CSV table of N, CA and C in Angstrom, one decimal:
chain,number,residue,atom,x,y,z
P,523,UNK,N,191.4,233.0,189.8
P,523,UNK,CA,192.0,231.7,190.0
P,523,UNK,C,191.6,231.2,191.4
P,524,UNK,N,191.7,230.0,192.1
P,524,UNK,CA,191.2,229.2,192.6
P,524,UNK,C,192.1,229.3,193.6
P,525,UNK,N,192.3,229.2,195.1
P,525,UNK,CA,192.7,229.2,195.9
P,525,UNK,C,192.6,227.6,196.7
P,526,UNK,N,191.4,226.4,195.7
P,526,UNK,CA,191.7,225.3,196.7
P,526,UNK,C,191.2,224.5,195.4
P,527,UNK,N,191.6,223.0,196.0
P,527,UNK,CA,191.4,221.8,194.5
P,527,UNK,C,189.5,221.6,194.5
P,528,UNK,N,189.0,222.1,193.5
P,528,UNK,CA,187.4,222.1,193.4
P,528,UNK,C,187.0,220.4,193.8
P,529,UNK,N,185.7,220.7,194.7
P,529,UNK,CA,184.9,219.5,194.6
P,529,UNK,C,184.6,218.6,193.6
P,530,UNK,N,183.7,219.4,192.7
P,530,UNK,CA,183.5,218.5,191.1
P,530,UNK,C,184.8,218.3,190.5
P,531,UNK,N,186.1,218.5,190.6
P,531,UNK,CA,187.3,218.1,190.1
P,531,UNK,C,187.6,216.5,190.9
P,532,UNK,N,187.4,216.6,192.5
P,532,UNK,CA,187.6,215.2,192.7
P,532,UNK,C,186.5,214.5,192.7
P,533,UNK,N,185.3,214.6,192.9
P,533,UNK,CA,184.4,213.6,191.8
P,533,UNK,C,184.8,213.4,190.5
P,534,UNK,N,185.1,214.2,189.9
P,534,UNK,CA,185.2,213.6,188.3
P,534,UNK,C,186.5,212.3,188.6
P,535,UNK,N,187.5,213.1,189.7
P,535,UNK,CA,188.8,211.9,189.5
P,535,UNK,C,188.3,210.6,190.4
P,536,UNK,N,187.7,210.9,191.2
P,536,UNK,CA,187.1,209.6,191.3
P,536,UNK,C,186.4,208.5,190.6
P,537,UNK,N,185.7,209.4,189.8
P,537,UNK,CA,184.4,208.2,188.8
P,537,UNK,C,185.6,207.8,187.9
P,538,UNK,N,186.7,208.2,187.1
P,538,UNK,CA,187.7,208.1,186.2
P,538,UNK,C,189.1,207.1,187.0
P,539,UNK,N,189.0,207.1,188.4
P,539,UNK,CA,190.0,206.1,188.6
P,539,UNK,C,189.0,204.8,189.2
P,540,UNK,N,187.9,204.8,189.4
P,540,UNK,CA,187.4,203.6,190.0
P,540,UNK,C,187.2,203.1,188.2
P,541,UNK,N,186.6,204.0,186.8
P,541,UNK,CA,186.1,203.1,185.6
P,541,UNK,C,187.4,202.9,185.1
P,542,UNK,N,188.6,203.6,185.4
P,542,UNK,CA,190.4,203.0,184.8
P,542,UNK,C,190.3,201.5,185.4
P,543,UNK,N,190.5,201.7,186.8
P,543,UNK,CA,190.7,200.5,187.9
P,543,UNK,C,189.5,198.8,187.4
P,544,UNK,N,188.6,199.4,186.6
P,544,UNK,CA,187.9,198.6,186.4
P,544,UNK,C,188.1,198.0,185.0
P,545,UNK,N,188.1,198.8,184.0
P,545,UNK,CA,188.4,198.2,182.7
P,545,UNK,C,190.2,197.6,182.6
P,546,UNK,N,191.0,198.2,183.5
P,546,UNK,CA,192.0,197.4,183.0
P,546,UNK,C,192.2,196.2,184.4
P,547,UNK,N,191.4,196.0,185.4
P,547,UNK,CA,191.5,194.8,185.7
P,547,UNK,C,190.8,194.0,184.8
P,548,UNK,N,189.2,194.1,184.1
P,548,UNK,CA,188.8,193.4,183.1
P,548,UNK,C,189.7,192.7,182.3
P,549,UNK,N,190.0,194.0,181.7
P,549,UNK,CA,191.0,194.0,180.1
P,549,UNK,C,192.6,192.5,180.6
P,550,UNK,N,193.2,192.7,182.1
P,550,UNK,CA,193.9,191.9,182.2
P,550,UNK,C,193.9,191.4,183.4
P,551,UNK,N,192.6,190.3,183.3
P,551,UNK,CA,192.2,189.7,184.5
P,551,UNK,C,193.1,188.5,185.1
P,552,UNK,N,193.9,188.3,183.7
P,552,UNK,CA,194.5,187.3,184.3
P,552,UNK,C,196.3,187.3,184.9
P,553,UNK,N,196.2,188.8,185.3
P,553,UNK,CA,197.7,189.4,185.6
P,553,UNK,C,197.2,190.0,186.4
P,554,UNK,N,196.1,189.8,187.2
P,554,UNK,CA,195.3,190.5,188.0
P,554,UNK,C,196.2,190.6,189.6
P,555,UNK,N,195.8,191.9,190.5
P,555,UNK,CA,197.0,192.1,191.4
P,555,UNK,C,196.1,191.6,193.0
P,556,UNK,N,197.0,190.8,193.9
P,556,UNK,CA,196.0,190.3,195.0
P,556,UNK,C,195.3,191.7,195.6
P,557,UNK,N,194.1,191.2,196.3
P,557,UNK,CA,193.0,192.2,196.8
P,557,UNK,C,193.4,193.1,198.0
P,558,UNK,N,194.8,192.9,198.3
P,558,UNK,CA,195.0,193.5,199.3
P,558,UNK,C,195.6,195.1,198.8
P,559,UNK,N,196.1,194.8,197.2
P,559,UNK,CA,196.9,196.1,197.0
P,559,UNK,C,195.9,196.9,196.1
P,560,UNK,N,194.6,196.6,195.5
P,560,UNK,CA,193.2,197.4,195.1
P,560,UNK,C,193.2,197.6,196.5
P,561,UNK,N,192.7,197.0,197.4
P,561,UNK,CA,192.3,197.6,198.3
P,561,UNK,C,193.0,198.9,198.7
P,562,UNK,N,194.1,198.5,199.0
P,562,UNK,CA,195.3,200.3,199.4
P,562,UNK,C,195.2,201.1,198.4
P,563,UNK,N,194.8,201.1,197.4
P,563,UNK,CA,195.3,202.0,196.3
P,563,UNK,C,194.2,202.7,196.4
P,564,UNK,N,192.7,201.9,196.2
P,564,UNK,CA,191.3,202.5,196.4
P,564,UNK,C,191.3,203.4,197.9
P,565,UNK,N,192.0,203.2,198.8
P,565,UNK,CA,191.8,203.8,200.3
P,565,UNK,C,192.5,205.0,200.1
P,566,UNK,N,194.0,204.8,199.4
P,566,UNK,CA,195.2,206.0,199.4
P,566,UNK,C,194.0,207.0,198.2
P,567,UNK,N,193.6,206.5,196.7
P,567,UNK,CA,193.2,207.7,196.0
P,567,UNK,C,191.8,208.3,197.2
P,568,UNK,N,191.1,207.4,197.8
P,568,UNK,CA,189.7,208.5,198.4
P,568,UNK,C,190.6,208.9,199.4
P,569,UNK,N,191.4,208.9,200.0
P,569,UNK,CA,191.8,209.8,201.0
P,569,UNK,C,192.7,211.5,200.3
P,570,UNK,N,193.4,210.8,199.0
P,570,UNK,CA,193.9,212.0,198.3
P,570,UNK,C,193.0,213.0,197.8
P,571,UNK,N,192.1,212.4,197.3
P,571,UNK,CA,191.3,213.7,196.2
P,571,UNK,C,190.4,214.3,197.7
P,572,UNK,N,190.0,213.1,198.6
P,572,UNK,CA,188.7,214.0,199.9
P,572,UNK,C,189.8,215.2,200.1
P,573,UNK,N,191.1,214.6,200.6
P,573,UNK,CA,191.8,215.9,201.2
P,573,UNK,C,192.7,217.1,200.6
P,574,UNK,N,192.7,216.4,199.2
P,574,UNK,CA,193.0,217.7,198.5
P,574,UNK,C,191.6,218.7,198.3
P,575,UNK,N,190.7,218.0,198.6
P,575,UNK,CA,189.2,219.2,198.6
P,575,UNK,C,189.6,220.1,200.0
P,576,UNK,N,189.5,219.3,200.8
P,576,UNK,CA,189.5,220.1,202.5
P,576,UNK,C,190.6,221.2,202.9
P,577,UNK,N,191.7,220.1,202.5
P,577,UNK,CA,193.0,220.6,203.3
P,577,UNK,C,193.8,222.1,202.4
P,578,UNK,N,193.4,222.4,201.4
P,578,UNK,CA,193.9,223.0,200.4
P,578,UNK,C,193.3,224.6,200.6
P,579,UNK,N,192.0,224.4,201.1
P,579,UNK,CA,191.2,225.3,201.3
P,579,UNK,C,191.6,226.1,202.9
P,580,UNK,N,192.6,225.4,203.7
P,580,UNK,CA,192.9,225.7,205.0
P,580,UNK,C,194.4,226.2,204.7
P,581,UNK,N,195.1,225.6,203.9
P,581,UNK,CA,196.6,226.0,203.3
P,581,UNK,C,196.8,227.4,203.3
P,582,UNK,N,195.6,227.8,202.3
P,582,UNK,CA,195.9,229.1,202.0
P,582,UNK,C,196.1,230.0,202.9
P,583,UNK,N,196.0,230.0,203.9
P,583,UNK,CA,196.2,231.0,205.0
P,583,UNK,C,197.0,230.4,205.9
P,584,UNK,N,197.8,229.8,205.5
P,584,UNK,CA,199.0,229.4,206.4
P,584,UNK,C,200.5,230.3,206.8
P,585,UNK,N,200.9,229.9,208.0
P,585,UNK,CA,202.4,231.2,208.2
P,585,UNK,C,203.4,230.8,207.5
P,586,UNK,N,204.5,230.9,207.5
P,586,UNK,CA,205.6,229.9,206.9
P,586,UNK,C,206.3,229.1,207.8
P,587,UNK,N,205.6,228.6,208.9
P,587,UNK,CA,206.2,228.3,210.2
P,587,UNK,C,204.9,227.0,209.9
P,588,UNK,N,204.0,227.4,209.2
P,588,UNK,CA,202.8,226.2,209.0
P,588,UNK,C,202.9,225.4,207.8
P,589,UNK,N,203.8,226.1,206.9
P,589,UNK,CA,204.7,225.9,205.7
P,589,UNK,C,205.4,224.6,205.9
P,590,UNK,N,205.9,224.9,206.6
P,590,UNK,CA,207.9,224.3,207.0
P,590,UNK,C,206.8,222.9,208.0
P,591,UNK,N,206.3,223.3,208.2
P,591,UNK,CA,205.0,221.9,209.2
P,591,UNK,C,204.6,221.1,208.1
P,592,UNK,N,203.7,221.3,207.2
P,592,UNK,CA,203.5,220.8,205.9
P,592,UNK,C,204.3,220.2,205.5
P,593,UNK,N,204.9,220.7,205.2
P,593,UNK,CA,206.5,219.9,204.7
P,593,UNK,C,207.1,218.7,204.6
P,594,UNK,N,207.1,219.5,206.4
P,594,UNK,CA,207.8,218.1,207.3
P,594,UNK,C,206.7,216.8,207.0
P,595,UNK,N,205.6,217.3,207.2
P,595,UNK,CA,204.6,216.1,207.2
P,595,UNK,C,204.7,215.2,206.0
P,596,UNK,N,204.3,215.9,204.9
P,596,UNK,CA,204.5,215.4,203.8
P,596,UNK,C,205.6,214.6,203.5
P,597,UNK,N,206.8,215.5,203.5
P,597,UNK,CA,208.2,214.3,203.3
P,597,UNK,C,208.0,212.5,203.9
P,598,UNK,N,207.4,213.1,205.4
P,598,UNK,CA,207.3,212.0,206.3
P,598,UNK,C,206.8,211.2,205.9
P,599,UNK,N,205.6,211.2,205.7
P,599,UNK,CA,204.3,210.6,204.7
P,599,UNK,C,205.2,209.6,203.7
P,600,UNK,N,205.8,210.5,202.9
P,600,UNK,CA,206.1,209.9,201.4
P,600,UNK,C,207.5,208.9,202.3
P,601,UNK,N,207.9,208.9,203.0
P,601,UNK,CA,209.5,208.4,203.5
P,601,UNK,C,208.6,206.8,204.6
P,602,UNK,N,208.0,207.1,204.6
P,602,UNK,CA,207.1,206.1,205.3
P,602,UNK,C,206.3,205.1,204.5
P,603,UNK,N,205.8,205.6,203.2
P,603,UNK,CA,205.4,205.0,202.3
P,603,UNK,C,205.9,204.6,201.4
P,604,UNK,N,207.6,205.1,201.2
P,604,UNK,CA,208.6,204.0,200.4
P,604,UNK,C,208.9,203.3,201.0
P,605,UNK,N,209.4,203.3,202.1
P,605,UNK,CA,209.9,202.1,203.2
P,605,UNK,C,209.1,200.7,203.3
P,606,UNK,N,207.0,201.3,203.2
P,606,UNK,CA,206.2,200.2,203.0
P,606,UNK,C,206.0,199.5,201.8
P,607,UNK,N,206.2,200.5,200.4
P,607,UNK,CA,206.3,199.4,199.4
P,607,UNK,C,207.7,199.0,199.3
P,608,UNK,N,208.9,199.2,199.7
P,608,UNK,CA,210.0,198.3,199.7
P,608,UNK,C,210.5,197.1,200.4
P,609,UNK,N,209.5,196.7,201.4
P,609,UNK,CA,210.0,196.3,202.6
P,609,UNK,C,208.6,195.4,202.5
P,610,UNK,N,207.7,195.1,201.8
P,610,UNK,CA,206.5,194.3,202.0
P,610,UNK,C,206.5,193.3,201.0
């Protein structure tokens, strides 16, 4: 078993969310969403899949004191990022 998220796993999710992102803006061009929120969506998935390659592979050997860090970060992350889609 695998100890970190494979390289060719986020290439493949990349080519699969830019050709999703593409056929159904096509498909419903005319409910189509302003350029500012493709933009963040396209920025948030390359930053997810790059750093679930990187960061996942450093995880593994973390203390539980690096644990409880992660964590915190993450919560923070997601508590920061509901506030901005509720509040924009």
């Amino acid at each position: 078993m695998l100890n970190y998220f494979p390289k060719y796993l986020t290439d493949k999710a990349f080519l699969l969310y830019f050709g999703a992102l593409g056929l159904i803006s096509l498909a419903f061009f005319s409910h189509a969403m302003p350029i500012q929120w493709y933009l963040f969506g396209i920025v948030d998935i390359l930053l997810f899949f790059h750093f679930s390659n990187t960061l996942t592979k450093q995880w593994f050997s973390l203390s539980p004191q690096g644990i409880q860090k992660l964590f915190t970060g993450a919560l923070s992350y997601r508590a920061i990022y509901g506030y901005f889609l509720c509040h924009v």
